[in-house]
Every structure is written in structure tokens, then in C-alpha cells.
């Protein structure tokens, strides 16, 4: 790496051979051409607490001895940055020097666009705000997470987030993409405070340069595919979306169909969004906080892709005045708003999500799901209603609004795309990890595109402050019309609503037949106690989904061998079937996304808890400890907290070498060790549950 010097850097720019091509985007009128070289940027920071006015290292022992550190001001300071121009790297210590470099770049690349990739833009952006709040234009879908931002008088310097291209950690990229360089892990002790006066070692500098090199090699891979840096999509979903758009690029008949069935009416669109629900994740309340032994587990192979291939999907929805719930046409799709009176679950597992109810009165919950309510209003698909009929009873129900649609399979080209990726994922899992992971990410994106919210509030960044501007109905309606008319639109939102509904239906096919033995469910998996009919139930479902898939293949004349590709050991993996996983010697759940276990044949405790690293399992000595109020402590959990500070107080930052530096950075991020306490299981064990359990106790024991 070269130490940044204004004159030397300017001379480098003059002597370096850059690649250019003309700008074809008429919207960028101030940009005459684009630079096709790869620029990268990375920073290193120190996280500190302020205790009694003094900054101290983010260290568990220090904080523990000083009181509860949640009350301390958390700060972050940049002490090193580097910019890469292809494989030439320049570094310096303060961000005001980086601003000087950017102004040099702006002058040199007059009306020429350059793109600078940062691996985790949301992190670096917070620190860059100290110097770059002027002349900035940010594009983000959520606050504090920019996908890109442009800087400069002509907005010709664009920063992009590389993370969204893969959604993978930096240290995972080398193996996944076969890169020639790998991130250095553990080479820098982040517990030591550093500032711009700290004497850095070669190891410190190499650590920073290597991060840039990994991003450089990653972008090279994408540039090889898309020819120009500017043509690389912003996200993995964007990559797959572009591939699918190419599938239908010249299919005028398909685009005409999409325009006809797209829900361009705003009321219908929002009605569909009310009907949308994600995967079913829930713990059977009778087993919550109980240590169970000899638990079985099955997992459905690519649940969402299977439903996308096997099922028929709604076309154009039309409003209807009357609906006969007892005589729904099985070849049609329905969505409707319904109010239930005196509704109560009849099964141990509960289905209706409290968060999806538009109105609810006098209710009892089962870890976020409704067990009983005096009145309840919700928007459902016919698929959801058919499930609810089998697991609830009610006194009366009234439909207040309803829509109906014909159903058809998804387009053959789209189904073949799914099957192609599923085959690559299966066949190359052990032969070619890079291709396998690429196929896995893309097949997930095929589903992700279907459930992407088309209308979102506008995220703003003005004068250094984030904000969200609500989308007005007029603007939302205008946006829907635009999407409808776009030649690049190839999906409609009602399909995404039904993909997840069909996936829940698949899970509940088995849950309803194994109810008292089911312990835990999560989207495409079921964990259950020994049940004499379990094998038959699971095999029956597997036959059902296989028959549906084969029927689709017959309809489109698709090779049925694509439904069950073989791995490198010639073992077939049929799409959509439940496969037996390694069972559990011990298993304990405290609710959705909270369980601990020991696999059969193992002595190691493992955990699956939302937001908690797997390594935190070492906090548990045994599964009996895993209960309400158990705390995965800061020093052992491995869980990191991220504190954004937009108003840091000025301080004298003393590094671990004794160097003092006055810092008045307003913006920073503090990354710190944090704990996790098990909670949110308060809606188990109420009088109602106890009564319900006692009434069915003999059945449970069987």
C-alpha cells in the first residue's frame, strides 16, 4: 500500500491507464462517459465506551467492573482507510484526507462516472458522514442501509454496497467464489483502542488491504459476466431478476398477459398484501420449556420452489359480492376478509397469526398465534381458510369483501429455470461449491422476487439525517400503473401470496395428522415425538406432492427426471418431499426461533435462537438451564451489538500506545459484546392453557 499524498496520487491518476466507455443512460445528462476500472474502499475503526467522560475500550471485563455498560455512551472512530484503484492501494489515517482524495478524483474524472465498491456500505457510510454530508444523493430501502450513494457536484462518484451482491460474510467469499485471496481473520485485536496517531504494524495495514483485495476479486468475477462495472446489478435478487427478464424479453404475449392480470388497482393490491403471510414457525405449547428426548425431524426439500412448480396460481382477481364458503371451487383462487365470532382452536398447534388480524377482541394468544377470540377479522386466501376449518371452531362468520380468480401453472420457462437451478444445487453440492452456492442463492431469489414489496415508503437522507416519507395513495397508484406497463415486469404479487400459503398447507398436511406429537415447526421442517403413523403420513404427503409435480410435467411436456436429480453419490433428491434428518437425543424449545438440542450420537449442545450466534451454546452446561430468563452473557455469547451514534460528544481519544488525539467526529458506530436473555414466553401457561392441557392429557400421553 502507498501512503496517500495529494501530489503523488494526482500524478498516479495522470500516468495510470484507465478504461472508459461512453454513457448511454440519457437520465445521467451530466455524465459523458464511465470509467470501467474497479475502485474499492475500506476503513478500520475503534469502538469505545465513554465512562465518566473518558473513552475506554469495548471490553467486557472493563465494563463489568465499571457498572452496567448499557448506560454508557457508545462511540466509534476511524483510524485507517484505504482506497483501491484496481490492485493499487492508497491509505491514510483521517477521513478529511479521504475527502481531499475524492475532490481530486472529482476533478480528474470530470463528467466521468466512477464506481467505488465498499463491502458493508451501511457501516462505512456512518463514518463518512463526518465529512461527506454535502453534495450527496442516497438510495436506500431502509434507513441506515444504503445500497448506493452518489457524491460530487455532478454526482459522478458513486459508492455501492458489495454485500448485497451475495449476502455473505467477507470471510466466506473466497471459498464460495474461488477467489485468489482470503480475508484475514483474527489478525487485529479490536479491543485495543487506536487513533490516527497510533503506530500501525505491517500486519495492521495488510489486514485492511486484504479486505479491499477480496472485494476487488469479487467484483472482477461480476465484471467478467456483465462486461462493464456499471452494468453489475445492485443485489443478488437483481441479478436473478435480470436473468428472468431476459427469459421473457421477446415474449410479447407473456407481457400482455402480465399487464392484464397485474393488480393495478391500489385497493386490490393492499388487500393482497393483507392476505400475505410468511412461513409457519411455531412451537406446540404443550412441549414448551420441557426437556424432550428422542425427537425426530423431517425437512422438505426446497419447499418454496416445489410449490412454485407444482401448484396453479391466481390470474386476474375480480371482486364478487357473494361467496359460499361451503362450496368453494377448487379450480379457483379466493381472497376474502372474514370476521369470526367466538373462534377457538381445536388442535394443540395454532394457525392464525395475531399480527395478521386487522381486528381482534377478547383474545388469548399462543406465542403470537390466536388460540381463542371473541371476534377476529382477517384477510385470508382460500388455502388458509381450508386449514383454519380443520383446526378451529367458531359460532359464526361473515365475509365482508371477496375476490375470485382463475388459476394456471406458472410459465413453463420460469418453471424450467427453477428446475435447472435445483438440479445444479443438488448435483454440484460436493463437486463444485461455487456453482452450488450460486444456484442456491439464485433459487432463493426466485422466491424472493415474488414476495418483494412493490410499494415502499421513500427513505430519505437530508442534511445528515435519515427519514422515511410515507407513500401517498396517489403516488402509490401511479407507481402501480408504471409497474404494470413496464416490459420488464414478469411476475405479479398474487403469486407470492400463494407460494407461502401453499407451503403452509404442505406443513399442515402433516401437522393436522400428528398434532399431539408435533413439537416444533419452521417453514419447511417438522420436529416430532415418536408417532406410529408418522412414516405413513409423511410418505402420503410425499406421494401427493410428487404426483402434483408429475402432473405439471405432463402438462408442459417436461422431463420428469428433473424432479429428482442425483447427487455425486448417485442418491436421488426428489423435489418437495420430506426427508428424514438427523434426530435429537435431547430437544427443548421456548417458542418460535428458540430451541436448544443435542443431536443423536453427539454430546454437544447446539442452539437455534434468532439473533444469537451458534457459538453461544457454550453458555449452556445442560439443556435444563435453557429456560425463561436464562442469559447468554456478554463475555461468552459472541453476540454483537451495533450502536449508531449521530451526536458523539467530543473527546480526547487515547490509544493503547498512549497517543492522545482530540476527536470531534459527530457520527460513529460502536460494535460491542452484548448478552441475550430468553424471554417472550409469557403467553404460555395461563389458566386457559392449563385447562386445555388437562382436558387432553390422556391423549397427549398416548
Coordinates of N, CA, C and O in Angstrom, one line a residue, residues 374-488:
X374 N -63.1 -13.5 21.0 CA -64.5 -13.3 20.9 C -64.9 -12.9 19.5 O -65.9 -13.4 18.9
X375 N -64.1 -12.0 18.9 CA -64.3 -11.6 17.5 C -62.9 -11.5 16.9 O -61.9 -11.0 17.6
X376 N -62.8 -11.8 15.6 CA -61.5 -11.7 14.9 C -61.7 -11.5 13.4 O -62.5 -12.2 12.8
X377 N -61.1 -10.4 12.9 CA -61.2 -10.1 11.5 C -59.8 -10.3 10.8 O -58.8 -9.8 11.3
X378 N -59.8 -10.9 9.7 CA -58.5 -11.2 9.0 C -58.8 -11.4 7.5 O -59.9 -11.8 7.1
X379 N -57.8 -11.1 6.7 CA -57.9 -11.4 5.2 C -57.1 -12.7 4.9 O -56.0 -12.8 5.3
X380 N -57.8 -13.6 4.2 CA -57.3 -14.9 4.0 C -57.3 -15.3 2.5 O -58.1 -14.7 1.8
X381 N -56.5 -16.3 2.2 CA -56.7 -17.0 0.9 C -57.6 -18.2 1.2 O -57.8 -18.6 2.3
X382 N -58.1 -18.8 0.1 CA -58.9 -20.0 0.3 C -58.0 -21.1 0.9 O -58.5 -22.0 1.6
X383 N -56.7 -21.1 0.6 CA -55.8 -22.1 1.1 C -55.7 -22.0 2.7 O -55.8 -23.0 3.4
X384 N -55.6 -20.8 3.2 CA -55.6 -20.6 4.6 C -56.9 -20.9 5.2 O -56.9 -21.6 6.3
X385 N -58.0 -20.6 4.6 CA -59.3 -20.9 5.2 C -59.5 -22.4 5.3 O -60.1 -22.9 6.3
X386 N -59.1 -23.2 4.3 CA -59.2 -24.6 4.4 C -58.4 -25.2 5.5 O -58.8 -26.2 6.1
X387 N -57.3 -24.6 5.9 CA -56.5 -25.1 7.0 C -57.3 -24.7 8.3 O -57.4 -25.5 9.2
X388 N -57.7 -23.4 8.4 CA -58.4 -23.0 9.6 C -59.7 -23.8 9.9 O -60.0 -24.1 11.1
X389 N -60.3 -24.2 8.9 CA -61.5 -25.1 9.1 C -61.2 -26.3 9.8 O -62.1 -26.9 10.5
X390 N -60.0 -26.8 9.7 CA -59.6 -28.1 10.3 C -59.0 -27.9 11.7 O -58.7 -28.9 12.4
X391 N -58.7 -26.7 12.1 CA -58.0 -26.5 13.4 C -58.7 -25.5 14.3 O -58.2 -25.2 15.4
X392 N -59.9 -25.0 13.9 CA -60.6 -24.0 14.7 C -62.1 -24.4 14.6 O -62.6 -25.0 13.6
X393 N -62.8 -23.9 15.6 CA -64.3 -23.9 15.6 C -64.8 -22.5 15.9 O -64.1 -21.8 16.6
X394 N -65.9 -22.2 15.4 CA -66.5 -20.8 15.7 C -68.0 -20.9 15.6 O -68.6 -21.8 15.1
X395 N -68.6 -19.8 16.2 CA -70.0 -19.8 16.3 C -70.6 -19.2 15.0 O -71.7 -19.6 14.6
X396 N -69.9 -18.2 14.5 CA -70.5 -17.5 13.3 C -69.3 -16.8 12.5 O -68.3 -16.5 13.1
X397 N -69.5 -16.7 11.2 CA -68.5 -15.9 10.4 C -69.2 -15.1 9.3 O -70.2 -15.5 8.8
X398 N -68.6 -14.0 9.0 CA -69.2 -13.1 8.0 C -68.1 -12.6 7.0 O -67.0 -12.1 7.5
X399 N -68.3 -12.8 5.8 CA -67.3 -12.3 4.8 C -67.8 -10.9 4.3 O -68.9 -10.7 3.9
X400 N -66.9 -9.9 4.5 CA -67.2 -8.5 4.2 C -66.6 -8.1 2.8 O -67.0 -7.0 2.3
X401 N -65.7 -8.8 2.2 CA -65.1 -8.4 0.9 C -64.5 -9.7 0.3 O -63.9 -10.5 1.1
X402 N -64.6 -9.9 -1.0 CA -64.1 -11.1 -1.6 C -63.7 -10.9 -3.0 O -64.3 -10.1 -3.7
X403 N -62.7 -11.6 -3.5 CA -62.2 -11.6 -4.9 C -62.0 -13.0 -5.3 O -61.7 -13.9 -4.5
X404 N -62.2 -13.2 -6.6 CA -62.0 -14.6 -7.2 C -61.1 -14.5 -8.4 O -61.1 -13.5 -9.1
X405 N -60.4 -15.6 -8.7 CA -59.5 -15.6 -9.9 C -59.4 -17.0 -10.4 O -59.5 -18.0 -9.7
X406 N -59.2 -17.1 -11.7 CA -58.9 -18.4 -12.3 C -57.5 -18.8 -12.0 O -56.7 -17.9 -11.5
X407 N -57.1 -20.0 -12.1 CA -55.7 -20.4 -11.7 C -55.1 -21.2 -12.9 O -55.7 -21.8 -13.7
X408 N -53.7 -21.0 -13.0 CA -52.9 -21.6 -14.0 C -51.5 -21.9 -13.4 O -51.1 -21.3 -12.4
X409 N -50.8 -22.8 -14.1 CA -49.4 -23.0 -13.7 C -48.6 -21.8 -14.0 O -49.0 -21.0 -14.9
X410 N -47.5 -21.6 -13.3 CA -46.6 -20.6 -13.7 C -46.0 -20.9 -15.1 O -46.1 -22.0 -15.6
X411 N -45.5 -19.9 -15.8 CA -45.0 -20.1 -17.2 C -43.9 -21.2 -17.2 O -43.1 -21.4 -16.3
X412 N -43.9 -22.0 -18.3 CA -43.0 -23.1 -18.5 C -41.6 -22.6 -18.4 O -40.7 -23.3 -17.7
X413 N -41.2 -21.5 -18.9 CA -39.8 -21.0 -18.9 C -39.4 -20.8 -17.4 O -38.2 -21.0 -17.1
X414 N -40.3 -20.2 -16.6 CA -40.0 -19.9 -15.2 C -39.8 -21.2 -14.5 O -38.8 -21.4 -13.7
X415 N -40.6 -22.2 -14.7 CA -40.5 -23.5 -14.0 C -39.2 -24.2 -14.4 O -38.5 -24.8 -13.6
X416 N -38.9 -24.1 -15.7 CA -37.6 -24.8 -16.1 C -36.4 -24.1 -15.5 O -35.4 -24.8 -15.2
X417 N -36.5 -22.8 -15.3 CA -35.5 -22.1 -14.6 C -35.3 -22.6 -13.2 O -34.2 -22.8 -12.7
X418 N -36.4 -22.8 -12.5 CA -36.4 -23.3 -11.1 C -35.8 -24.7 -11.1 O -34.9 -25.0 -10.3
X419 N -36.2 -25.6 -12.0 CA -35.7 -26.9 -12.0 C -34.2 -27.0 -12.4 O -33.5 -27.8 -11.9
X420 N -33.8 -26.1 -13.3 CA -32.4 -26.1 -13.7 C -31.5 -25.8 -12.5 O -30.5 -26.4 -12.2
X421 N -31.9 -24.7 -11.7 CA -31.2 -24.3 -10.5 C -31.2 -25.4 -9.4 O -30.2 -25.7 -8.8
X422 N -32.4 -26.1 -9.3 CA -32.5 -27.1 -8.3 C -31.6 -28.3 -8.6 O -30.9 -28.9 -7.8
X423 N -31.5 -28.6 -9.9 CA -30.6 -29.7 -10.4 C -29.1 -29.3 -10.1 O -28.3 -30.2 -9.7
X424 N -28.7 -28.1 -10.4 CA -27.4 -27.7 -10.2 C -27.0 -27.7 -8.7 O -25.9 -28.2 -8.3
X425 N -28.0 -27.2 -7.9 CA -27.8 -27.2 -6.5 C -27.6 -28.6 -5.9 O -26.7 -28.9 -5.1
X426 N -28.3 -29.6 -6.4 CA -28.3 -31.0 -5.9 C -27.0 -31.7 -6.5 O -26.3 -32.3 -5.7
X427 N -26.8 -31.6 -7.7 CA -25.7 -32.4 -8.4 C -24.3 -31.9 -8.0 O -23.3 -32.6 -7.9
X428 N -24.2 -30.6 -7.7 CA -22.8 -30.0 -7.5 C -22.5 -29.6 -6.1 O -21.5 -28.9 -5.8
X429 N -23.3 -30.0 -5.2 CA -23.1 -29.7 -3.8 C -21.7 -30.0 -3.3 O -21.1 -29.2 -2.5
X430 N -21.2 -31.1 -3.6 CA -19.9 -31.6 -3.2 C -18.9 -31.5 -4.3 O -17.7 -31.6 -4.0
X431 N -19.3 -31.3 -5.5 CA -18.3 -31.3 -6.6 C -17.8 -29.9 -6.9 O -16.6 -29.7 -7.2
X432 N -18.7 -28.9 -6.9 CA -18.3 -27.6 -7.2 C -19.1 -26.6 -6.3 O -20.2 -26.2 -6.6
X433 N -18.4 -26.3 -5.2 CA -19.1 -25.5 -4.2 C -19.5 -24.1 -4.7 O -20.6 -23.6 -4.4
X434 N -18.7 -23.5 -5.6 CA -19.0 -22.2 -6.1 C -20.3 -22.2 -6.9 O -21.2 -21.3 -6.7
X435 N -20.4 -23.2 -7.8 CA -21.7 -23.3 -8.6 C -22.9 -23.7 -7.8 O -24.0 -23.2 -8.0
X436 N -22.6 -24.6 -6.8 CA -23.7 -25.0 -5.9 C -24.3 -23.8 -5.1 O -25.5 -23.6 -5.1
X437 N -23.4 -23.0 -4.5 CA -23.8 -21.8 -3.7 C -24.5 -20.8 -4.6 O -25.5 -20.1 -4.2
X438 N -24.0 -20.6 -5.8 CA -24.6 -19.7 -6.8 C -26.0 -20.1 -7.1 O -27.0 -19.3 -7.1
X439 N -26.2 -21.4 -7.4 CA -27.5 -21.9 -7.7 C -28.5 -21.8 -6.4 O -29.6 -21.5 -6.6
X440 N -27.9 -22.1 -5.3 CA -28.7 -22.0 -4.0 C -29.2 -20.5 -3.8 O -30.4 -20.3 -3.5
X441 N -28.3 -19.6 -4.0 CA -28.7 -18.2 -3.8 C -29.7 -17.8 -4.9 O -30.7 -17.1 -4.5
X442 N -29.6 -18.2 -6.1 CA -30.5 -17.8 -7.1 C -31.8 -18.4 -7.0 O -32.9 -17.8 -7.2
X443 N -31.9 -19.7 -6.5 CA -33.2 -20.3 -6.3 C -33.9 -19.7 -5.2 O -35.2 -19.6 -5.2
X444 N -33.2 -19.2 -4.2 CA -33.9 -18.4 -3.1 C -34.4 -17.1 -3.6 O -35.4 -16.6 -3.2
X445 N -33.6 -16.5 -4.6 CA -34.0 -15.2 -5.1 C -35.3 -15.3 -6.0 O -36.0 -14.4 -6.1
X446 N -35.4 -16.5 -6.7 CA -36.6 -16.7 -7.5 C -37.9 -16.6 -6.6 O -38.9 -16.0 -7.1
X447 N -37.8 -17.1 -5.4 CA -38.9 -16.9 -4.5 C -38.9 -15.5 -4.0 O -40.0 -14.8 -3.9
X448 N -37.7 -14.9 -3.6 CA -37.7 -13.6 -3.0 C -38.3 -12.5 -3.9 O -38.9 -11.6 -3.5
X449 N -38.1 -12.7 -5.3 CA -38.7 -11.7 -6.2 C -40.2 -11.7 -6.1 O -40.8 -10.7 -6.3
X450 N -40.8 -12.9 -5.9 CA -42.2 -13.0 -5.8 C -42.8 -12.3 -4.7 O -44.0 -11.8 -4.7
X451 N -42.1 -12.2 -3.6 CA -42.7 -11.6 -2.4 C -42.1 -10.2 -2.0 O -42.3 -9.7 -0.9
X452 N -41.3 -9.6 -3.0 CA -40.8 -8.3 -2.8 C -41.9 -7.3 -2.8 O -42.8 -7.3 -3.7
X453 N -41.9 -6.4 -1.7 CA -43.0 -5.4 -1.7 C -42.7 -4.4 -2.8 O -41.7 -3.8 -2.9
X454 N -43.7 -4.2 -3.6 CA -43.6 -3.3 -4.8 C -43.7 -1.8 -4.4 O -43.2 -1.0 -5.0
X455 N -44.5 -1.6 -3.4 CA -44.8 -0.2 -2.9 C -44.2 0.0 -1.6 O -44.6 -0.7 -0.6
X456 N -43.2 0.8 -1.5 CA -42.5 1.0 -0.2 C -42.4 2.5 0.1 O -42.3 3.3 -0.8
X457 N -42.4 2.8 1.4 CA -42.2 4.2 1.7 C -40.8 4.7 1.3 O -39.9 3.9 1.1
X458 N -40.7 6.0 1.0 CA -39.4 6.5 0.5 C -38.5 6.9 1.6 O -38.8 7.6 2.5
X459 N -37.3 6.3 1.6 CA -36.3 6.5 2.6 C -35.5 7.7 2.1 O -35.0 7.8 1.0
X460 N -35.3 8.7 3.0 CA -34.6 9.9 2.7 C -33.4 10.1 3.6 O -33.3 9.6 4.7
X461 N -32.5 10.9 3.0 CA -31.3 11.3 3.8 C -31.0 12.7 3.4 O -30.5 13.1 2.3
X462 N -31.3 13.6 4.4 CA -31.2 15.1 4.1 C -30.4 15.7 5.3 O -30.7 15.5 6.4
X463 N -29.4 16.4 4.9 CA -28.6 17.2 5.9 C -28.1 16.2 7.0 O -28.1 16.6 8.2
X464 N -27.7 15.0 6.7 CA -27.1 14.1 7.7 C -28.1 13.4 8.5 O -27.7 12.7 9.4
X465 N -29.4 13.5 8.1 CA -30.4 12.8 8.9 C -31.3 11.9 8.1 O -31.7 12.2 7.0
X466 N -31.5 10.7 8.6 CA -32.3 9.7 7.9 C -33.8 10.0 8.2 O -34.1 10.5 9.3
X467 N -34.6 9.6 7.3 CA -36.0 9.7 7.5 C -36.8 8.9 6.5 O -36.2 8.3 5.6
X468 N -38.1 8.7 6.8 CA -39.0 7.9 5.9 C -40.2 8.7 5.6 O -40.9 9.2 6.4
X469 N -40.4 8.9 4.3 CA -41.6 9.6 3.8 C -42.6 8.7 3.3 O -42.4 7.8 2.5
X470 N -43.8 8.8 3.9 CA -44.9 7.9 3.6 C -45.3 8.1 2.1 O -45.4 9.2 1.6
X471 N -45.6 7.0 1.5 CA -46.0 7.0 0.1 C -47.5 7.3 0.1 O -48.3 6.6 0.7
X472 N -47.9 8.4 -0.6 CA -49.3 8.8 -0.6 C -50.0 7.8 -1.6 O -49.4 7.1 -2.4
X473 N -51.3 7.8 -1.4 CA -52.2 6.9 -2.2 C -52.0 7.2 -3.7 O -52.0 6.4 -4.6
X474 N -52.0 8.5 -4.0 CA -51.9 9.0 -5.4 C -50.6 8.5 -6.0 O -50.5 8.0 -7.1
X475 N -49.5 8.6 -5.3 CA -48.2 8.2 -5.8 C -48.1 6.7 -5.9 O -47.5 6.1 -6.8
X476 N -48.7 6.0 -4.9 CA -48.7 4.5 -4.9 C -49.5 4.0 -6.1 O -49.1 3.1 -6.8
X477 N -50.7 4.7 -6.4 CA -51.4 4.2 -7.6 C -50.7 4.5 -8.9 O -50.7 3.6 -9.8
X478 N -50.0 5.6 -8.9 CA -49.2 6.0 -10.1 C -48.1 4.9 -10.3 O -47.8 4.5 -11.4
X479 N -47.4 4.6 -9.2 CA -46.4 3.6 -9.3 C -46.9 2.2 -9.7 O -46.2 1.5 -10.5
X480 N -48.0 1.8 -9.3 CA -48.6 0.6 -9.7 C -48.9 0.6 -11.2 O -48.6 -0.4 -11.9
X481 N -49.4 1.7 -11.7 CA -49.6 1.8 -13.2 C -48.3 1.6 -13.9 O -48.2 1.0 -15.0
X482 N -47.2 2.3 -13.4 CA -45.9 2.2 -14.1 C -45.4 0.8 -14.1 O -44.9 0.3 -15.1
X483 N -45.5 0.1 -13.0 CA -45.1 -1.3 -12.9 C -45.8 -2.2 -13.9 O -45.3 -3.1 -14.6
X484 N -47.1 -2.0 -14.0 CA -48.0 -2.7 -14.9 C -47.6 -2.6 -16.3 O -47.6 -3.5 -17.1
X485 N -47.2 -1.4 -16.7 CA -46.9 -1.1 -18.1 C -45.5 -1.4 -18.5 O -45.1 -1.4 -19.7
X486 N -44.6 -1.7 -17.5 CA -43.2 -2.0 -17.8 C -43.0 -3.3 -18.5 O -43.6 -4.3 -18.2
X487 N -42.2 -3.3 -19.6 CA -41.9 -4.5 -20.3 C -41.1 -5.5 -19.5 O -40.9 -6.6 -19.8
X488 N -40.4 -4.9 -18.4 CA -39.6 -5.8 -17.6 C -40.3 -6.5 -16.5 O -39.7 -7.3 -15.8

